[in-house]
CSV table of C-alpha atoms and ligand atoms in Angstrom, one decimal:
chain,number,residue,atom,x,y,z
A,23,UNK,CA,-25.4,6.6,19.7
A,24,UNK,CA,-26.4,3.4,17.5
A,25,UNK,CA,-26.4,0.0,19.4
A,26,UNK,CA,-26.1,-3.2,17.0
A,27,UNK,CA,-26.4,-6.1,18.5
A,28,UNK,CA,-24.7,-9.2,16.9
A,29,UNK,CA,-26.1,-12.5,18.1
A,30,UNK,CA,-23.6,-14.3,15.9
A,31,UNK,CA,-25.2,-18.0,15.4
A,32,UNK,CA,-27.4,-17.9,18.6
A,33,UNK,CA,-29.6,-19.4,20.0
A,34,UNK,CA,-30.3,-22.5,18.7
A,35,UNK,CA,-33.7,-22.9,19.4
A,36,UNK,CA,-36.7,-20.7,17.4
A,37,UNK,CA,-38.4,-20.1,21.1
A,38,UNK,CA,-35.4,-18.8,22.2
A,39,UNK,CA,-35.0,-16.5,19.8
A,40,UNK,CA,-38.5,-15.4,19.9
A,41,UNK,CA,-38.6,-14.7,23.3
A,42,UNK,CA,-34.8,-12.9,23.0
A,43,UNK,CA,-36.3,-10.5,20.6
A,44,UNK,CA,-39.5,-9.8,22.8
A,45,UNK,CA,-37.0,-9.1,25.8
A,46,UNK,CA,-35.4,-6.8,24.0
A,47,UNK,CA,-38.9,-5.3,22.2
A,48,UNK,CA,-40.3,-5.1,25.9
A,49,UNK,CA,-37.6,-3.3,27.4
A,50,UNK,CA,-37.2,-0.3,25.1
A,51,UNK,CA,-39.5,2.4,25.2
A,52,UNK,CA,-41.7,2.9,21.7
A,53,UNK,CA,-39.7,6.0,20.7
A,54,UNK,CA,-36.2,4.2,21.0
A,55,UNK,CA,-36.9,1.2,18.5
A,56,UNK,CA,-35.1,2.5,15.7
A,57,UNK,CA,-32.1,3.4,17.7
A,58,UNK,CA,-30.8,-0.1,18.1
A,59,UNK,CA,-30.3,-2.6,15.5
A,60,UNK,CA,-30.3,-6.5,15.9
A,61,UNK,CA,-28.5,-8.7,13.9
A,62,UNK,CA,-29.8,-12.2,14.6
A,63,UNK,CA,-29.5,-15.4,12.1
A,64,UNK,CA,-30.6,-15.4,9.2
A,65,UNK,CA,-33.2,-17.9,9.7
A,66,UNK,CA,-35.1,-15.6,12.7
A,67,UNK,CA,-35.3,-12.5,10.2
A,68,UNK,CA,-38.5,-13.0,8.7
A,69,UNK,CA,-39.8,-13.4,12.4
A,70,UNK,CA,-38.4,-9.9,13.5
A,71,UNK,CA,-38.5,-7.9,10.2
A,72,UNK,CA,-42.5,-6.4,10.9
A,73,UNK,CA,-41.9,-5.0,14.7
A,74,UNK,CA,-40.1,-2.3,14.3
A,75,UNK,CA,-36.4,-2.8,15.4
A,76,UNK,CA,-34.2,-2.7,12.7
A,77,UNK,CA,-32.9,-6.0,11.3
A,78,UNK,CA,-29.1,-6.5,10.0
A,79,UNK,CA,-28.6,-9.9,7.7
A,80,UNK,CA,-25.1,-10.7,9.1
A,81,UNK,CA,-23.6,-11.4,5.8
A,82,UNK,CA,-24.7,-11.3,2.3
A,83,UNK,CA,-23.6,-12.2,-1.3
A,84,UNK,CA,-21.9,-10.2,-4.3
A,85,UNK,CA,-24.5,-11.2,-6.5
A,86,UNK,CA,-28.0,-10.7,-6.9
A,87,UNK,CA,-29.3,-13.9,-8.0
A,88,UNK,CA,-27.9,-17.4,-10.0
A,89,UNK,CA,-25.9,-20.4,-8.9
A,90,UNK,CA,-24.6,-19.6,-5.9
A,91,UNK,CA,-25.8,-22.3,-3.6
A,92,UNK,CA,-25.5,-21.6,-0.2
A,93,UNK,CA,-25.8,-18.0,-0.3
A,94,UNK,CA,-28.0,-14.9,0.0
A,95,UNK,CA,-29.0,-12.3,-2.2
A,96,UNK,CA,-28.8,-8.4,-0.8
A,97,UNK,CA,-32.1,-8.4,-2.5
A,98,UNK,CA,-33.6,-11.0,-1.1
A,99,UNK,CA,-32.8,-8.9,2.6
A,100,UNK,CA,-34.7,-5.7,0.6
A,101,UNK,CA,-37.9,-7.6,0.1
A,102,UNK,CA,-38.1,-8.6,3.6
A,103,UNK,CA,-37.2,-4.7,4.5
A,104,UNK,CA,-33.7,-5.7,5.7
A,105,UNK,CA,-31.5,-2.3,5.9
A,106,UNK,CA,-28.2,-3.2,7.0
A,107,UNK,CA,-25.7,-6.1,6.5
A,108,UNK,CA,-22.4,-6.8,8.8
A,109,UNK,CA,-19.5,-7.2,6.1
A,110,UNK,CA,-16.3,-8.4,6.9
A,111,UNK,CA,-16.8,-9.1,10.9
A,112,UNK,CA,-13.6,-11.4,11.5
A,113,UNK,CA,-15.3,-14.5,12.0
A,114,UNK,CA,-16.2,-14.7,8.5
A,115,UNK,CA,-12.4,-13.6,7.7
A,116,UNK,CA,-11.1,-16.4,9.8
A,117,UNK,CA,-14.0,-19.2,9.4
A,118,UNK,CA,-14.9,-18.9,5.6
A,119,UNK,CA,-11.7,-17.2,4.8
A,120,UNK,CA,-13.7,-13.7,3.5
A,121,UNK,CA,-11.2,-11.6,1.7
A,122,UNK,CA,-10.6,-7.9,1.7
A,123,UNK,CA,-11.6,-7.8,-1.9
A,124,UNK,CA,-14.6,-9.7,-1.2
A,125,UNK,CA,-15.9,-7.8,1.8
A,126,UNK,CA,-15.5,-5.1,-0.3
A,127,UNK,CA,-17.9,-6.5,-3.6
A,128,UNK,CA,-20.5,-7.0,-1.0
A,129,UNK,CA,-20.5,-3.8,0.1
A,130,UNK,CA,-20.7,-2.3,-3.6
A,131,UNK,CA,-23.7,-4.5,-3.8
A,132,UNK,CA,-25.1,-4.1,-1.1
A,133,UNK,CA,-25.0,-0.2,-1.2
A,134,UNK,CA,-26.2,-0.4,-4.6
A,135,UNK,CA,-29.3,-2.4,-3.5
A,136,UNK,CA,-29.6,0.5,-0.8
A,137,UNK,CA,-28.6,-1.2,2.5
A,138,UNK,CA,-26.7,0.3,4.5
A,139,UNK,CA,-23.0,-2.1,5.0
A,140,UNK,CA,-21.7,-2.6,8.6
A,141,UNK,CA,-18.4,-2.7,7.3
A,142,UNK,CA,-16.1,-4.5,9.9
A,143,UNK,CA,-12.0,-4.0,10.4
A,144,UNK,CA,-9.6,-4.1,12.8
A,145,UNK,CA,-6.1,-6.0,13.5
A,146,UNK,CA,-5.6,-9.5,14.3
A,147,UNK,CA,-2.5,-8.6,17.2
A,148,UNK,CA,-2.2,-6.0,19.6
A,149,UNK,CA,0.9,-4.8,18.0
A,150,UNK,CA,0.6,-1.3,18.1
A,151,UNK,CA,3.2,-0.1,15.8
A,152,UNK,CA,1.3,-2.3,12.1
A,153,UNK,CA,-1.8,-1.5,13.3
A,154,UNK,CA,-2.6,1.1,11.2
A,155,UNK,CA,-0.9,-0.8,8.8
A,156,UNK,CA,-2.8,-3.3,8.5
A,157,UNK,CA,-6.4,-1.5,9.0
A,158,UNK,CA,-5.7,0.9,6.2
A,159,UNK,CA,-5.0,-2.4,3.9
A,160,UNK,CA,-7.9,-3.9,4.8
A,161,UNK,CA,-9.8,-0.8,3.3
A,162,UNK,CA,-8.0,0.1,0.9
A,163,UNK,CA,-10.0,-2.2,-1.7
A,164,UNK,CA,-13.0,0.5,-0.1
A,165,UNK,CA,-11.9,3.4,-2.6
A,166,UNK,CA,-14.6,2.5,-4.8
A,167,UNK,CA,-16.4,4.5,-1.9
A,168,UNK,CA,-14.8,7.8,-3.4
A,169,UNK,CA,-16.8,7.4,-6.5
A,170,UNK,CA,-19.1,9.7,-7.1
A,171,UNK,CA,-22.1,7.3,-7.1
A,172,UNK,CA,-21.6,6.6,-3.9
A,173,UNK,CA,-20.1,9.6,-2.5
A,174,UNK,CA,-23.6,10.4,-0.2
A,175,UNK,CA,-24.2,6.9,0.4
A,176,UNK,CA,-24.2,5.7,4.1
A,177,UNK,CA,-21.9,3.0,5.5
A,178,UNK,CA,-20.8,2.0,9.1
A,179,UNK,CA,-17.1,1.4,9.6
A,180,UNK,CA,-17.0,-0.8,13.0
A,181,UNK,CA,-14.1,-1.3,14.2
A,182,UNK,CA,-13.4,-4.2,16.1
A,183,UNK,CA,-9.5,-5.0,16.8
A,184,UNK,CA,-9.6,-9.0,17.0
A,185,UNK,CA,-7.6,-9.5,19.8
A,186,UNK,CA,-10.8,-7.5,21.8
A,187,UNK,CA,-13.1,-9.6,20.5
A,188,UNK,CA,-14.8,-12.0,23.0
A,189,UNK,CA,-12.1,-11.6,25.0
A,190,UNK,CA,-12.9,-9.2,28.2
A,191,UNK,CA,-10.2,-7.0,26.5
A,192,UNK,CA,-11.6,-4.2,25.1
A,193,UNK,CA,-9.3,-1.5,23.3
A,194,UNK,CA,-8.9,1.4,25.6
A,195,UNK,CA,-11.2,4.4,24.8
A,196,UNK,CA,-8.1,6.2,24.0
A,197,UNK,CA,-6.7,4.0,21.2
A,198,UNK,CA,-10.1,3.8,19.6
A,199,UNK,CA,-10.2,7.4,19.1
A,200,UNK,CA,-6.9,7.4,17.7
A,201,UNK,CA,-8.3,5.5,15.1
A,202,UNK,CA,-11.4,7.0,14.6
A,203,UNK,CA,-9.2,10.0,14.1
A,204,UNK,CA,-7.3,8.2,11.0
A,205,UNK,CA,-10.1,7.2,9.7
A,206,UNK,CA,-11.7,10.6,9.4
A,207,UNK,CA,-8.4,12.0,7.9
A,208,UNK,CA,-8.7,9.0,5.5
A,209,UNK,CA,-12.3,9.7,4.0
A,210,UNK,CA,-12.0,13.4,4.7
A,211,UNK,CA,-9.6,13.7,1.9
A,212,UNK,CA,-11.7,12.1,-0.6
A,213,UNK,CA,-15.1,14.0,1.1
A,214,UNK,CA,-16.7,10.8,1.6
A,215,UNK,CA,-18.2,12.4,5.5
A,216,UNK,CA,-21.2,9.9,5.2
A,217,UNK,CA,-20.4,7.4,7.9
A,218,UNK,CA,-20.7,6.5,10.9
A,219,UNK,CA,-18.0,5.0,13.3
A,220,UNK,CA,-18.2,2.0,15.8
A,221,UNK,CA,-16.5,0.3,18.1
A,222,UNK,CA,-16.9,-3.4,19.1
A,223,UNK,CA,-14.5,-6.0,21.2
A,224,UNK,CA,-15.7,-7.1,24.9
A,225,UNK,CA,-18.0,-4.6,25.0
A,226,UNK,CA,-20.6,-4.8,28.2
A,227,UNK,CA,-23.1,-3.5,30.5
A,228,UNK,CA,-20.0,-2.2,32.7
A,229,UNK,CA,-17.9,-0.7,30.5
A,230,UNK,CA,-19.7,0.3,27.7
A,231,UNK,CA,-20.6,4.0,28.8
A,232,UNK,CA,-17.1,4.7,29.0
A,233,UNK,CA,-16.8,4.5,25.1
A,234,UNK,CA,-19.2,7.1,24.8
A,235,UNK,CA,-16.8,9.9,23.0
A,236,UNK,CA,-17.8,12.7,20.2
A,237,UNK,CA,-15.8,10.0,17.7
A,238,UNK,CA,-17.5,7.2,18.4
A,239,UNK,CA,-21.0,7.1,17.0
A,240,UNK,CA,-21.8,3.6,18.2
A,241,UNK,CA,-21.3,0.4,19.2
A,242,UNK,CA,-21.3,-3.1,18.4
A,243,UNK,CA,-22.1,-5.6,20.9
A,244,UNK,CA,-21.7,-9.7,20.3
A,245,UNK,CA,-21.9,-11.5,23.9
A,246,UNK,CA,-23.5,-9.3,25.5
A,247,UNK,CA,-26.4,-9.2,23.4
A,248,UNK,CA,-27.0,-12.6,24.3
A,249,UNK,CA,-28.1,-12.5,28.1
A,250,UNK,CA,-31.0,-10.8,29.0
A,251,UNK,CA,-29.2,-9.1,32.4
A,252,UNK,CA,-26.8,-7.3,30.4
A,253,UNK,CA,-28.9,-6.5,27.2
A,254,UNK,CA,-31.6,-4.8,30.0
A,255,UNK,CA,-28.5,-2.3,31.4
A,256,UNK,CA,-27.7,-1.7,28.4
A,257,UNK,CA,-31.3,-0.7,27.1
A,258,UNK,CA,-31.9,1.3,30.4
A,259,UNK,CA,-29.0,3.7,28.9
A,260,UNK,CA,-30.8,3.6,25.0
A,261,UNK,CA,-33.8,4.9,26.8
A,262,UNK,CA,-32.3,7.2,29.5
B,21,PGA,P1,-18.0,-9.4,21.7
B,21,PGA,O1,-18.1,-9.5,20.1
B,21,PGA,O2,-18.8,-8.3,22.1
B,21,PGA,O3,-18.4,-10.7,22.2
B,21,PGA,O4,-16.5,-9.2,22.0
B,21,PGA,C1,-18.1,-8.4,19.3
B,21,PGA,C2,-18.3,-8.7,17.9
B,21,PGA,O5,-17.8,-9.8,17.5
B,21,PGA,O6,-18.9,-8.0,17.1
Protein backbone atom coordinates (compact mmCIF):
# COMPACT_ATOMS: atom_id res chain seq x y z
CA UNK A 1 0.00 0.00 0.00
CA UNK A 2 1.20 3.64 -1.03
CA UNK A 3 -0.01 6.57 1.32
CA UNK A 4 0.09 10.17 -0.47
CA UNK A 5 -0.57 12.71 1.51
CA UNK A 6 -2.01 15.91 0.01
CA UNK A 7 -1.66 18.98 2.25
CA UNK A 8 -3.46 21.06 -0.45
CA UNK A 9 -2.42 24.87 0.37
CA UNK A 10 -1.49 24.18 4.03
CA UNK A 11 -0.20 25.49 6.47
CA UNK A 12 0.45 28.89 6.02
CA UNK A 13 3.36 29.40 8.08
CA UNK A 14 7.09 27.94 6.97
CA UNK A 15 7.45 26.65 10.83
CA UNK A 16 4.57 24.94 10.51
CA UNK A 17 5.32 23.14 7.80
CA UNK A 18 8.76 22.34 8.98
CA UNK A 19 7.67 20.92 11.98
CA UNK A 20 4.58 18.97 9.99
CA UNK A 21 7.19 17.20 8.00
CA UNK A 22 9.43 16.32 11.07
CA UNK A 23 6.18 14.76 12.72
CA UNK A 24 5.72 12.86 10.09
CA UNK A 25 9.76 12.09 9.47
CA UNK A 26 9.86 11.18 13.32
CA UNK A 27 7.02 8.87 13.40
CA UNK A 28 7.92 6.43 10.60
CA UNK A 29 10.48 3.97 11.04
CA UNK A 30 13.82 4.41 8.67
CA UNK A 31 12.74 1.47 6.47
CA UNK A 32 9.18 2.87 5.66
CA UNK A 33 10.28 6.38 4.20
CA UNK A 34 9.79 5.56 0.77
CA UNK A 35 6.42 4.03 1.32
CA UNK A 36 4.61 7.24 1.78
CA UNK A 37 4.61 10.19 -0.29
CA UNK A 38 3.91 13.97 0.72
CA UNK A 39 2.60 16.38 -1.41
CA UNK A 40 3.05 19.72 0.36
CA UNK A 41 3.17 23.32 -1.49
CA UNK A 42 5.21 24.13 -3.72
CA UNK A 43 7.04 26.63 -1.80
CA UNK A 44 8.02 23.88 1.21
CA UNK A 45 9.62 21.43 -1.51
CA UNK A 46 13.04 22.41 -1.56
CA UNK A 47 12.83 22.12 2.29
CA UNK A 48 11.73 18.41 2.18
CA UNK A 49 13.28 17.14 -1.18
CA UNK A 50 16.94 15.89 0.74
CA UNK A 51 15.26 13.64 3.78
CA UNK A 52 14.18 10.90 2.24
CA UNK A 53 10.29 10.94 1.88
CA UNK A 54 9.16 11.24 -1.39
CA UNK A 55 8.03 14.63 -2.57
CA UNK A 56 4.87 15.16 -5.08
CA UNK A 57 4.69 18.89 -6.73
CA UNK A 58 0.82 19.12 -6.64
CA UNK A 59 0.46 20.43 -10.11
CA UNK A 60 2.75 21.19 -12.87
CA UNK A 61 2.85 22.72 -16.45
CA UNK A 62 2.67 21.32 -20.15
CA UNK A 63 5.68 23.01 -21.06
CA UNK A 64 9.22 22.81 -20.16
CA UNK A 65 10.31 26.26 -20.09
CA UNK A 66 9.15 30.00 -21.79
CA UNK A 67 6.46 32.52 -21.08
CA UNK A 68 4.32 31.04 -18.91
CA UNK A 69 4.18 33.26 -15.92
CA UNK A 70 2.87 31.79 -13.03
CA UNK A 71 3.68 28.28 -13.72
CA UNK A 72 6.11 25.44 -13.10
CA UNK A 73 8.22 23.47 -15.21
CA UNK A 74 8.05 19.35 -14.69
CA UNK A 75 11.72 19.96 -15.03
CA UNK A 76 12.28 22.25 -12.68
CA UNK A 77 10.52 19.39 -10.03
CA UNK A 78 13.50 16.87 -11.71
CA UNK A 79 16.28 19.08 -10.60
CA UNK A 80 15.06 19.28 -7.15
CA UNK A 81 14.53 15.23 -7.40
CA UNK A 82 10.75 15.64 -7.41
CA UNK A 83 9.19 12.09 -8.64
CA UNK A 84 5.59 12.51 -8.70
CA UNK A 85 2.98 15.24 -9.62
CA UNK A 86 -0.93 15.17 -8.69
CA UNK A 87 -2.71 15.94 -12.09
CA UNK A 88 -6.18 16.69 -12.43
CA UNK A 89 -7.22 16.56 -8.47
CA UNK A 90 -10.74 18.33 -8.69
CA UNK A 91 -9.81 21.45 -7.11
CA UNK A 92 -7.79 22.40 -9.91
CA UNK A 93 -10.84 21.27 -12.22
CA UNK A 94 -13.17 23.45 -10.26
CA UNK A 95 -10.77 26.49 -9.04
CA UNK A 96 -8.56 27.07 -12.31
CA UNK A 97 -10.96 25.38 -14.48
CA UNK A 98 -8.15 22.37 -15.50
CA UNK A 99 -9.53 20.60 -18.52
CA UNK A 100 -9.50 16.85 -19.31
CA UNK A 101 -7.30 17.70 -22.29
CA UNK A 102 -5.09 19.59 -20.22
CA UNK A 103 -4.65 17.22 -17.24
CA UNK A 104 -3.81 14.96 -19.86
CA UNK A 105 -0.69 17.23 -21.69
CA UNK A 106 0.69 17.39 -18.28
CA UNK A 107 0.82 13.98 -17.78
CA UNK A 108 2.55 13.36 -21.33
CA UNK A 109 5.05 15.82 -20.03
CA UNK A 110 5.48 14.90 -17.07
CA UNK A 111 6.01 11.18 -17.91
CA UNK A 112 8.31 12.17 -20.55
CA UNK A 113 10.43 14.13 -18.01
CA UNK A 114 10.17 10.69 -15.99
CA UNK A 115 7.82 11.60 -13.04
CA UNK A 116 5.64 9.58 -12.17
CA UNK A 117 1.71 11.45 -12.70
CA UNK A 118 -0.86 11.09 -9.87
CA UNK A 119 -3.52 11.23 -12.28
CA UNK A 120 -6.79 12.24 -10.36
CA UNK A 121 -10.69 11.35 -11.64
CA UNK A 122 -13.73 10.75 -10.33
CA UNK A 123 -17.59 12.12 -10.62
CA UNK A 124 -18.84 15.30 -9.51
CA UNK A 125 -22.58 13.52 -8.17
CA UNK A 126 -23.30 10.48 -6.55
CA UNK A 127 -25.42 9.43 -9.40
CA UNK A 128 -24.66 6.03 -9.84
CA UNK A 129 -26.01 5.16 -13.04
CA UNK A 130 -23.26 8.27 -15.35
CA UNK A 131 -20.77 7.41 -13.20
CA UNK A 132 -18.86 5.42 -15.35
CA UNK A 133 -19.88 7.70 -17.82
CA UNK A 134 -18.41 10.37 -16.89
CA UNK A 135 -15.00 8.72 -15.41
CA UNK A 136 -14.29 7.00 -18.63
CA UNK A 137 -14.60 10.61 -20.44
CA UNK A 138 -12.53 12.11 -18.28
CA UNK A 139 -9.78 9.58 -19.41
CA UNK A 140 -10.44 9.08 -22.46
CA UNK A 141 -8.04 12.04 -23.69
CA UNK A 142 -5.41 9.32 -21.53
CA UNK A 143 -5.09 6.93 -24.79
CA UNK A 144 -1.99 8.55 -25.62
CA UNK A 145 -0.97 6.07 -22.64
CA UNK A 146 -1.44 3.05 -25.22
CA UNK A 147 1.42 4.27 -27.20
CA UNK A 148 4.10 2.35 -27.25
CA UNK A 149 6.55 4.91 -25.65
CA UNK A 150 4.81 4.89 -22.82
CA UNK A 151 3.42 1.58 -22.67
CA UNK A 152 5.96 0.54 -19.43
CA UNK A 153 5.77 3.79 -18.01
CA UNK A 154 4.26 4.16 -14.42
CA UNK A 155 1.25 6.32 -13.52
CA UNK A 156 -1.24 6.40 -10.52
CA UNK A 157 -4.89 6.62 -11.31
CA UNK A 158 -6.48 7.96 -7.88
CA UNK A 159 -9.66 8.06 -7.81
CA UNK A 160 -11.46 10.36 -5.90
CA UNK A 161 -15.38 10.70 -6.53
CA UNK A 162 -16.00 14.55 -5.65
CA UNK A 163 -18.92 14.24 -3.72
CA UNK A 164 -16.32 12.08 -1.01
CA UNK A 165 -14.05 14.64 -1.04
CA UNK A 166 -13.75 16.55 2.31
CA UNK A 167 -16.93 15.52 3.05
CA UNK A 168 -16.94 12.52 5.82
CA UNK A 169 -18.53 10.55 2.92
CA UNK A 170 -16.29 8.28 1.70
CA UNK A 171 -17.37 5.86 -1.27
CA UNK A 172 -18.12 2.47 0.11
CA UNK A 173 -15.24 -0.10 -0.25
CA UNK A 174 -17.53 -1.91 -2.51
CA UNK A 175 -18.15 0.73 -5.13
CA UNK A 176 -14.54 1.53 -5.33
CA UNK A 177 -13.65 -1.87 -6.34
CA UNK A 178 -16.28 -1.76 -8.86
CA UNK A 179 -14.34 0.73 -10.38
CA UNK A 180 -11.08 -0.37 -9.98
CA UNK A 181 -12.46 -3.32 -11.71
CA UNK A 182 -13.43 -1.08 -14.97
CA UNK A 183 -10.47 0.46 -14.90
CA UNK A 184 -8.39 -2.66 -15.13
CA UNK A 185 -10.68 -3.98 -18.06
CA UNK A 186 -10.04 -0.54 -19.53
CA UNK A 187 -6.13 -0.62 -19.70
CA UNK A 188 -6.02 -4.38 -19.83
CA UNK A 189 -7.18 -4.25 -23.32
CA UNK A 190 -4.60 -2.01 -24.53
CA UNK A 191 -1.87 -3.96 -22.03
CA UNK A 192 -1.03 -0.85 -20.44
CA UNK A 193 -0.70 -3.09 -16.62
CA UNK A 194 1.76 -0.31 -15.34
CA UNK A 195 -0.35 1.39 -12.75
CA UNK A 196 -1.21 1.69 -9.74
CA UNK A 197 -4.80 2.37 -8.32
CA UNK A 198 -5.92 4.72 -5.40
CA UNK A 199 -8.60 5.77 -3.65
CA UNK A 200 -9.17 9.20 -1.93
CA UNK A 201 -12.54 11.09 -0.44
CA UNK A 202 -12.83 11.41 3.51
CA UNK A 203 -10.36 9.14 4.04
CA UNK A 204 -9.18 8.79 7.98
CA UNK A 205 -7.41 7.32 10.77
CA UNK A 206 -10.86 5.24 11.41
CA UNK A 207 -11.80 4.13 8.28
CA UNK A 208 -9.04 3.92 6.24
CA UNK A 209 -8.05 0.20 6.97
CA UNK A 210 -11.18 -0.88 5.75
CA UNK A 211 -10.17 0.23 2.11
CA UNK A 212 -7.46 -2.14 2.28
CA UNK A 213 -8.60 -4.62 -0.78
CA UNK A 214 -6.29 -6.61 -3.43
CA UNK A 215 -7.67 -3.63 -5.97
CA UNK A 216 -6.74 -0.96 -4.26
CA UNK A 217 -3.00 -0.28 -4.14
CA UNK A 218 -3.24 2.93 -2.15
CA UNK A 219 -4.50 5.78 -0.82
CA UNK A 220 -4.79 9.41 -0.93
CA UNK A 221 -5.32 11.37 2.01
CA UNK A 222 -6.15 15.45 2.08
CA UNK A 223 -7.44 16.41 5.75
CA UNK A 224 -6.13 14.01 7.39
CA UNK A 225 -2.74 14.61 6.58
CA UNK A 226 -2.99 17.78 8.20
CA UNK A 227 -3.31 16.92 12.07
CA UNK A 228 -0.77 15.28 13.68
CA UNK A 229 -3.28 12.77 15.75
CA UNK A 230 -4.62 11.31 12.76
CA UNK A 231 -1.39 11.34 10.51
CA UNK A 232 0.41 9.30 13.80
CA UNK A 233 -2.57 6.33 13.42
CA UNK A 234 -2.21 6.30 10.30
CA UNK A 235 1.81 5.89 10.26
CA UNK A 236 1.43 3.32 13.11
CA UNK A 237 -0.33 1.03 10.25
CA UNK A 238 2.66 2.19 7.44
CA UNK A 239 5.04 0.69 9.92
CA UNK A 240 2.99 -2.23 11.48
P1 LIG B 1 -9.97 14.55 1.85
O1 LIG B 1 -9.28 15.00 0.48
O2 LIG B 1 -9.17 13.40 2.39
O3 LIG B 1 -9.91 15.76 2.72
O4 LIG B 1 -11.36 14.13 1.52
C1 LIG B 1 -8.82 14.05 -0.42
C2 LIG B 1 -8.22 14.74 -1.60
O5 LIG B 1 -8.68 15.84 -1.96
O6 LIG B 1 -7.26 14.24 -2.20
Amino acid sequence: MIFVFNWKMNPTKKEEAKSLFGFYYQSLKKKNLKKIIIAPPFLYLPLFFKKGIPLAAQNCFYQGKGPYTGEISPLMLKSFQIKYVILGHSERRRYAKETNEEVAKKAKVAIENNLTPIICFGEEKKEKNLREKNIFSQLKPFSFLFQKKFSQKKIFLAYEPVWAIGTGLPCPLVEVERIALKIKKFFGQENFTNYLFLYGGSLNSNNIRNYYSSLVDGFLIGGASLKKKEVKKILTLVNS
